[in-house]
Coordinates of C-alpha atoms in Angstrom, one line a residue:
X1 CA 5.1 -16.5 5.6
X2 CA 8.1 -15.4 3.4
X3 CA 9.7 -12.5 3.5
X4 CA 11.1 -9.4 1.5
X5 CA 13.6 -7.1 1.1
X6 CA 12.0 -3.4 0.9
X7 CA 13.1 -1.6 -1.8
X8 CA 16.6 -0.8 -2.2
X9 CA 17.4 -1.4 1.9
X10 CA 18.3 -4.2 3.9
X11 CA 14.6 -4.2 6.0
X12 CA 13.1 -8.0 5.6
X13 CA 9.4 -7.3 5.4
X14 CA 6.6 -10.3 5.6
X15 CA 5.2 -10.8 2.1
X16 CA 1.8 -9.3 3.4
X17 CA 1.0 -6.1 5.3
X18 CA -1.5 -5.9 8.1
X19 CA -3.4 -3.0 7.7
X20 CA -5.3 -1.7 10.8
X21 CA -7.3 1.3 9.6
X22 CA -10.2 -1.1 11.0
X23 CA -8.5 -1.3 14.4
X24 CA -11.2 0.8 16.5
X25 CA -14.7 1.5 16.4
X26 CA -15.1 5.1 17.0
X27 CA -16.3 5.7 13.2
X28 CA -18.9 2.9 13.4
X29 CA -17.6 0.2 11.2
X30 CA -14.4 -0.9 12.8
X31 CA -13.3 -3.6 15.0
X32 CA -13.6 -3.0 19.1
X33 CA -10.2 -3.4 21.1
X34 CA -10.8 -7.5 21.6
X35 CA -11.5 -8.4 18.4
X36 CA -8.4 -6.2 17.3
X37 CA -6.1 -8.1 19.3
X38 CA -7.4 -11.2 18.0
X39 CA -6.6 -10.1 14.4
X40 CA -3.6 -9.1 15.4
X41 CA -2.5 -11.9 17.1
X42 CA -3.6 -14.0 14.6
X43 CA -1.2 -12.2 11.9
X44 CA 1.8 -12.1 14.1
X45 CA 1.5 -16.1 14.7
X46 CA 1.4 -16.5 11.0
X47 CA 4.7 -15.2 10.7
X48 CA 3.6 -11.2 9.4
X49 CA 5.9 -8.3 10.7
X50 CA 4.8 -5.6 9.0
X51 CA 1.9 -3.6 10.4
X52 CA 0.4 -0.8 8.9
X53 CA -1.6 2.6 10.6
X54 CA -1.3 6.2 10.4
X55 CA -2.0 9.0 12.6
X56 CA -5.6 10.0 11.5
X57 CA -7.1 6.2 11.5
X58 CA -10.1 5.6 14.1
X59 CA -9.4 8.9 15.3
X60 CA -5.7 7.7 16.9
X61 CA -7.0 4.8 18.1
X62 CA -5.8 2.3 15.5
X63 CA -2.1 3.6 16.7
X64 CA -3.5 3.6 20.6
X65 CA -4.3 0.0 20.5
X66 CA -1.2 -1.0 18.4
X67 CA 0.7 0.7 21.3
X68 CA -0.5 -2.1 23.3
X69 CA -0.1 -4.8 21.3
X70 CA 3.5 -4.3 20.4
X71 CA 4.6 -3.8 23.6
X72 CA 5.9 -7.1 24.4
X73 CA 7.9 -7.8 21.0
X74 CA 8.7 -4.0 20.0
X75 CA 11.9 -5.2 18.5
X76 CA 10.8 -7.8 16.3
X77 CA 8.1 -5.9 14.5
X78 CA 8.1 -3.2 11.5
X79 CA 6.1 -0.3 12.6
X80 CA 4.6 1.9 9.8
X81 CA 2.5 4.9 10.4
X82 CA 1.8 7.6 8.5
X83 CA 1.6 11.8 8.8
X84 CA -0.1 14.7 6.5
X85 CA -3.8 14.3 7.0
X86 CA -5.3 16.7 10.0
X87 CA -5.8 15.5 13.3
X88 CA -7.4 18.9 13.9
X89 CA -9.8 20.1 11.2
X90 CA -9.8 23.8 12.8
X91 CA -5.8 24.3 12.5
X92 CA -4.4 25.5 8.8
X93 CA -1.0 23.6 9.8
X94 CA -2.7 20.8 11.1
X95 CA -2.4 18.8 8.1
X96 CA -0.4 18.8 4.7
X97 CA 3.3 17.8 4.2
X98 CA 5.4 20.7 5.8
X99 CA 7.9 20.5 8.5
X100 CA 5.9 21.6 11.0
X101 CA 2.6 19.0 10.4
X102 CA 5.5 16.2 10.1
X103 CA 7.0 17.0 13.5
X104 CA 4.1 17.5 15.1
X105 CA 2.3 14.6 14.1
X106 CA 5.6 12.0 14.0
X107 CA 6.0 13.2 18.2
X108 CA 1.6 12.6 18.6
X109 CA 2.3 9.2 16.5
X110 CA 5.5 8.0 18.9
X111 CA 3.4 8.9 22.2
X112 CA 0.3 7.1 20.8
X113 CA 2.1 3.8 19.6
X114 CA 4.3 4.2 22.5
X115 CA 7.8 3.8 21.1
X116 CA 10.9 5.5 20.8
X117 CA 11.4 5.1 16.9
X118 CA 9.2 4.4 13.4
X119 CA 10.9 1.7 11.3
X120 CA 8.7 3.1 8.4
X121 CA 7.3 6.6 8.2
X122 CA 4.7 7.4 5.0
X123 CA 4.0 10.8 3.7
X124 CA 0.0 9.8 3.4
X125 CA -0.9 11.6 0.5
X126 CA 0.6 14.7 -1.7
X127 CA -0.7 18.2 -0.5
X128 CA 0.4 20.4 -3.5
X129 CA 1.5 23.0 -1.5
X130 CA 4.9 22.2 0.4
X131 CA 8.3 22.0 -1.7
X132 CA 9.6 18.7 -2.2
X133 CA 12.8 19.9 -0.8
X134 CA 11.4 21.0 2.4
X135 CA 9.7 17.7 2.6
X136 CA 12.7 15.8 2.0
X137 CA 14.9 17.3 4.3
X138 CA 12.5 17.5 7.0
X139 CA 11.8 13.6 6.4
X140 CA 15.6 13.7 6.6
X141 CA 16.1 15.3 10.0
X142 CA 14.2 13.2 11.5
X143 CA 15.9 10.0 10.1
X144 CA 19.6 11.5 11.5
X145 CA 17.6 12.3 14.9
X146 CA 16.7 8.3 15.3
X147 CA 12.8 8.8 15.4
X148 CA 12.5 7.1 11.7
X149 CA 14.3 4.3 10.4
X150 CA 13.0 4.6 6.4
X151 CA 10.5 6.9 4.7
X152 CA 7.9 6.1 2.1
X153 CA 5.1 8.1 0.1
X154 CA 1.5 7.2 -0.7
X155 CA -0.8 8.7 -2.8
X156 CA 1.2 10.6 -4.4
X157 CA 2.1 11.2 -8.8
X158 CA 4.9 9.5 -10.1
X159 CA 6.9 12.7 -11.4
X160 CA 6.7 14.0 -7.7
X161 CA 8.6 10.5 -6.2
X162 CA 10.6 10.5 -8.9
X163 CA 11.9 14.3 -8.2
X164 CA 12.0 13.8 -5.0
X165 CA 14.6 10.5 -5.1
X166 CA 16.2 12.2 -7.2
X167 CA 16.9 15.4 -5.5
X168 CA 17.8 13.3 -2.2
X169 CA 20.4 11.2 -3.9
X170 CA 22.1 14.1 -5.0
X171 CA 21.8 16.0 -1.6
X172 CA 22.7 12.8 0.4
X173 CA 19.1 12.9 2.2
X174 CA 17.3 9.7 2.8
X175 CA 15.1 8.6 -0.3
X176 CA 11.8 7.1 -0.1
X177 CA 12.2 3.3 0.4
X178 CA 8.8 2.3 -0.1
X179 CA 5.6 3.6 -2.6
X180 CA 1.7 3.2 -1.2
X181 CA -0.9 2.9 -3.9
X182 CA -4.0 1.5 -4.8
X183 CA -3.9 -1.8 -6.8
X184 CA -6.2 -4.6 -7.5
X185 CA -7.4 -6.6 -10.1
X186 CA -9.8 -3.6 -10.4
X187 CA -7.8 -1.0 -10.1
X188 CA -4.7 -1.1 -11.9
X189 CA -3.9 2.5 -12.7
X190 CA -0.9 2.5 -10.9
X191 CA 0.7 0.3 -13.7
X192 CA 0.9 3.5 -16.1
X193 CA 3.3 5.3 -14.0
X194 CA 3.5 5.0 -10.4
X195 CA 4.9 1.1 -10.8
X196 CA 7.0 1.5 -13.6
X197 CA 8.9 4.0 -12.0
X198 CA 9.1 1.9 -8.6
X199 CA 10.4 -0.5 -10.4
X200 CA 13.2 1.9 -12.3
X201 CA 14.1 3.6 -8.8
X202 CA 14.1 -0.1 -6.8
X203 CA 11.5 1.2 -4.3
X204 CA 9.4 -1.2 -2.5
X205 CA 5.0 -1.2 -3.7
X206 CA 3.0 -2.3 -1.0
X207 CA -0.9 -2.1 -2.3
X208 CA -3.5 -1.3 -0.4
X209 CA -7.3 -2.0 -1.0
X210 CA -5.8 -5.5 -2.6
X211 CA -9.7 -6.2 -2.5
X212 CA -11.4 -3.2 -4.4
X213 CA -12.9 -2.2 -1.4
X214 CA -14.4 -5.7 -0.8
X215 CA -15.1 -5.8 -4.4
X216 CA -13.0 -9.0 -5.0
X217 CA -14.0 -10.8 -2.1
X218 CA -17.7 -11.3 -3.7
X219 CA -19.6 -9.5 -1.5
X220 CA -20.9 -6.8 -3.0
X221 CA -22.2 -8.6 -6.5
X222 CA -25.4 -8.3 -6.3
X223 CA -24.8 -4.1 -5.7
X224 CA -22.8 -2.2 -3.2
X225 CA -25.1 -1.2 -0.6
X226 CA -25.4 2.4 0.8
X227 CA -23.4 2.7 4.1
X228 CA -22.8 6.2 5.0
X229 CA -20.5 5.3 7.8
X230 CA -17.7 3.1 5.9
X231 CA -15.2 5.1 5.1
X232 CA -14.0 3.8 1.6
X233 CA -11.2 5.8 -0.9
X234 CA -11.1 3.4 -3.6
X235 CA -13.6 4.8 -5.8
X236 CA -15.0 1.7 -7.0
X237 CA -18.4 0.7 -7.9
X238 CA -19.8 -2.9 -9.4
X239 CA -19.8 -2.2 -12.9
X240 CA -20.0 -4.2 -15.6
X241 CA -16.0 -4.6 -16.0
X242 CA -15.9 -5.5 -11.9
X243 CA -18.2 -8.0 -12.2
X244 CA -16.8 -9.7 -15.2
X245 CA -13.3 -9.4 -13.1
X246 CA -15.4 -11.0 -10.2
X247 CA -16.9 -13.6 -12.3
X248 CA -13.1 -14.6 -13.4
X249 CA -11.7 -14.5 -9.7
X250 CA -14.8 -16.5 -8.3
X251 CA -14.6 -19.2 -11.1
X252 CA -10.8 -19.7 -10.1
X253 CA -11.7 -19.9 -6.5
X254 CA -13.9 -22.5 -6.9
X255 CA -11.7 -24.6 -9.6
X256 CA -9.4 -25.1 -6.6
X257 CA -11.1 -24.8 -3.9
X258 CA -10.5 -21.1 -2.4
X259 CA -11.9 -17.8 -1.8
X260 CA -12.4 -15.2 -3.7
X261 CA -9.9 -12.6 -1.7
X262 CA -7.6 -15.4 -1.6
X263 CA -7.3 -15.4 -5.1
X264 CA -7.4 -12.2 -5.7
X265 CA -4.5 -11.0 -2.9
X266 CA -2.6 -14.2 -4.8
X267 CA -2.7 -12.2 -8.0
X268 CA -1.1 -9.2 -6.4
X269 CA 1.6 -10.8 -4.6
X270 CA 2.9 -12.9 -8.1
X271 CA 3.1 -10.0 -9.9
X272 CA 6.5 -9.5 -9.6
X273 CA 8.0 -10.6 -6.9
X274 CA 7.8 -7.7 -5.2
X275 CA 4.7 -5.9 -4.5
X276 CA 3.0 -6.6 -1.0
X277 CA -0.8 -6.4 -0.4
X278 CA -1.7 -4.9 2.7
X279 CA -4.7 -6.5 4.0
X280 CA -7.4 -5.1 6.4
X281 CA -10.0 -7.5 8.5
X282 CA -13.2 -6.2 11.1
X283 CA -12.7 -9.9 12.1
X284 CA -10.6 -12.7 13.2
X285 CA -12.1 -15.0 10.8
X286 CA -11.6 -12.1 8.1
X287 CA -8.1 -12.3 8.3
X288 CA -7.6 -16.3 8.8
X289 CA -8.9 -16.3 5.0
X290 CA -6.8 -13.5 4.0
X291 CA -3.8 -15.0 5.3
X292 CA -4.9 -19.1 3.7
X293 CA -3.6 -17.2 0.4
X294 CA 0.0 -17.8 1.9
X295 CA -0.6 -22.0 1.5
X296 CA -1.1 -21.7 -2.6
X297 CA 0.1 -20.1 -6.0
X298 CA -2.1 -19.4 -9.2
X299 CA -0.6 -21.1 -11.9
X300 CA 0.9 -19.3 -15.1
X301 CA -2.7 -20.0 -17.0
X302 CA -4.3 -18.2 -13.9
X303 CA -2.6 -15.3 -13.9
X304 CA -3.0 -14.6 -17.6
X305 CA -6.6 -15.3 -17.5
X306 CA -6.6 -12.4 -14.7
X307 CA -4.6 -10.3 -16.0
X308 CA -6.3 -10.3 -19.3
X309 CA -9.6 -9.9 -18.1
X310 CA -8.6 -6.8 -15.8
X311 CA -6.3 -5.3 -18.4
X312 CA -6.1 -1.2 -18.9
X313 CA -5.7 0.9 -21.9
X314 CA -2.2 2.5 -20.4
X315 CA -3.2 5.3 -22.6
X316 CA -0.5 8.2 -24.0
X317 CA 2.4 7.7 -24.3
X318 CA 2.4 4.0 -23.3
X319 CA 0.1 3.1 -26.2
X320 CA 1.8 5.1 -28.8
X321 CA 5.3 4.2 -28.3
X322 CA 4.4 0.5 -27.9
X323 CA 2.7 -0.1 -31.1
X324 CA 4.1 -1.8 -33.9
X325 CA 4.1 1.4 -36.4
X326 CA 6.5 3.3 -34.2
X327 CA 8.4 0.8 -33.3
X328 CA 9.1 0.2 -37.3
X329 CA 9.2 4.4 -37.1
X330 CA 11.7 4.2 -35.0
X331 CA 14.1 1.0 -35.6
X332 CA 13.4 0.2 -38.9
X333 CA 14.0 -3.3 -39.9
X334 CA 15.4 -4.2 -36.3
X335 CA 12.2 -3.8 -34.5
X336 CA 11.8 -6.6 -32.3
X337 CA 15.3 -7.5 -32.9
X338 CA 17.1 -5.9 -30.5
X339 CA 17.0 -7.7 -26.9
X340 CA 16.9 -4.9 -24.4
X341 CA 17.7 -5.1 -20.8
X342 CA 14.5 -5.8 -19.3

């Protein structure tokens, strides 16, 4: 395992994030306590620090069992859970990003995990209702009280993050040190905006669903069976552009002798340098492969023939201001002359 600085902080990170949203059984799909210690245990030998939950998974008991499981080396592990989804469906404030859903759910989040502090607090996703500056000096308050260490933001549009950095810098609050989105070789939306401006801002990407929702481990080729009780947010389906994606990934795999998922969480953590797949397992053996994509690179050739294969339109105003006849539009007979600073 190697490790990462987050963003613009000082906080080494491991170079993948254990996700435990299948820590708990009590939705069906999930892994029981046992094998959730195993998987646990099995990440934490490999070197991984940096464990990933949120108040609403398995109804509380993804942070319940990770209570437990830290316990005995507290100190040495980066914490991250999230607020803003509802723990009680009947309660207007029992969700969203206001003050009073962040203290509430940060106190139910410390007496479930058992600890005194968060090292990483995410807003889960954007509500559309709550100021940014009430969200940002709430986050804040909580940082000066010792209960958070750093904030991050998932699911969220660019322009919001952006403000809201923005706003905290010139307030002295505590910006967002980390960004949560979707990426994969299948979904790679999050290059239009949300990564760009990560990268511009210095904050930390971790991805989750690294796998398309199982996608890119193989699978679901043949057709994603109907299974009412997973509970899945990427959206994805096997289409014709997945499975030629698939096709790609699996050739790889088998060109050198790995997995699917290994290949495809591989492509993820090249990218930049930067960007840290959070990976999820119902099993021990689940994660064993996950974690085998540590022992390898993709070569140069590999990741082209990925990238290439899973590109995007980026669409307006990416598309537009990167072709040739604006570029000539706008620098005349020094376009592609001048060396910029990226």
């Amino acid at each position: 395992m190697k490790y990462k600085l987050l963003g613009k902080s000082g906080l080494r990170v491991s170079d993948i994030a254990l996700g435990t949203m299948t820590f708990g059984d009590r939705w069906g799909w999930g892994a029981d306590k046992t094998e959730s210690r195993k998987i646990f245990d099995t990440y934490v030998d490999a070197g991984g620090n940096f464990i990933d939950t949120a108040n609403q998974y398995t109804g509380g008991d993804s942070e319940e069992y990770l209570g437990e499981f830290i316990a005995a080396e507290r100190e040495k592990l980066v914490v991250a859970t999230k607020y803003s989804l509802t723990m009680n469906p009947n309660d207007p404030n029992g969700g969203g990003n206001h003050r009073k859903s962040l203290v509430q759910s940060l106190d139910a989040s410390l007496k479930r995990l058992k600890t005194d502090y968060i090292d990483m607090y995410w807003l889960h996703a954007w509500d559309f209702m709550t100021p940014v500056e009430e969200v940002m000096r709430a986050l804040d308050d909580q940082v000066r009280a010792g209960k958070i260490l750093y904030i991050g933001i998932s699911d969220t549009p660019a322009w919001i993050v952006a403000q809201a950095n923005t706003i905290a810098e010139l307030r002295g609050w505590t910006p967002f040190t980390g960004l949560q989105v979707s990426y994969s070789l299948v979904q790679r939306e999050a290059e239009r905006d949300l990564i760009p401006m990560a990268q511009a801002l210095d904050i930390g990407v971790t991805a989750w669903a690294p796998l398309g929702g199982g996608i890119l481990s193989g699978k679901y080729k043949g057709g994603r069976p109907e299974d009412s009780k997973r509970v899945d947010f990427t959206g994805e389906s096997v289409s014709e552009r997945n499975r030629s994606i698939l096709d790609a990934v699996e050739s790889i795999a088998q060109d050198i002798g790995r997995t699917p998922a290994q290949v495809a969480l591989n492509w993820i953590r090249q990218q930049d340098g930067t960007t840290i797949p959070i990976i999820g397992a119902r099993t021990e053996k689940q994660i064993k492969d996950n974690l085998n994509c540590l022992t390898f690179e993709l070569t140069t050739e590999q990741m082209d023939l990925l990238s290439k294969v899973s590109s995007i339109p980026l669409g307006f105003p990416h598309d537009f201001l990167g072709a040739d006849p604006f570029k000539q539009a706008l620098h005349g007979e020094f376009a592609g002359k001048i060396a910029n600073r990226n």
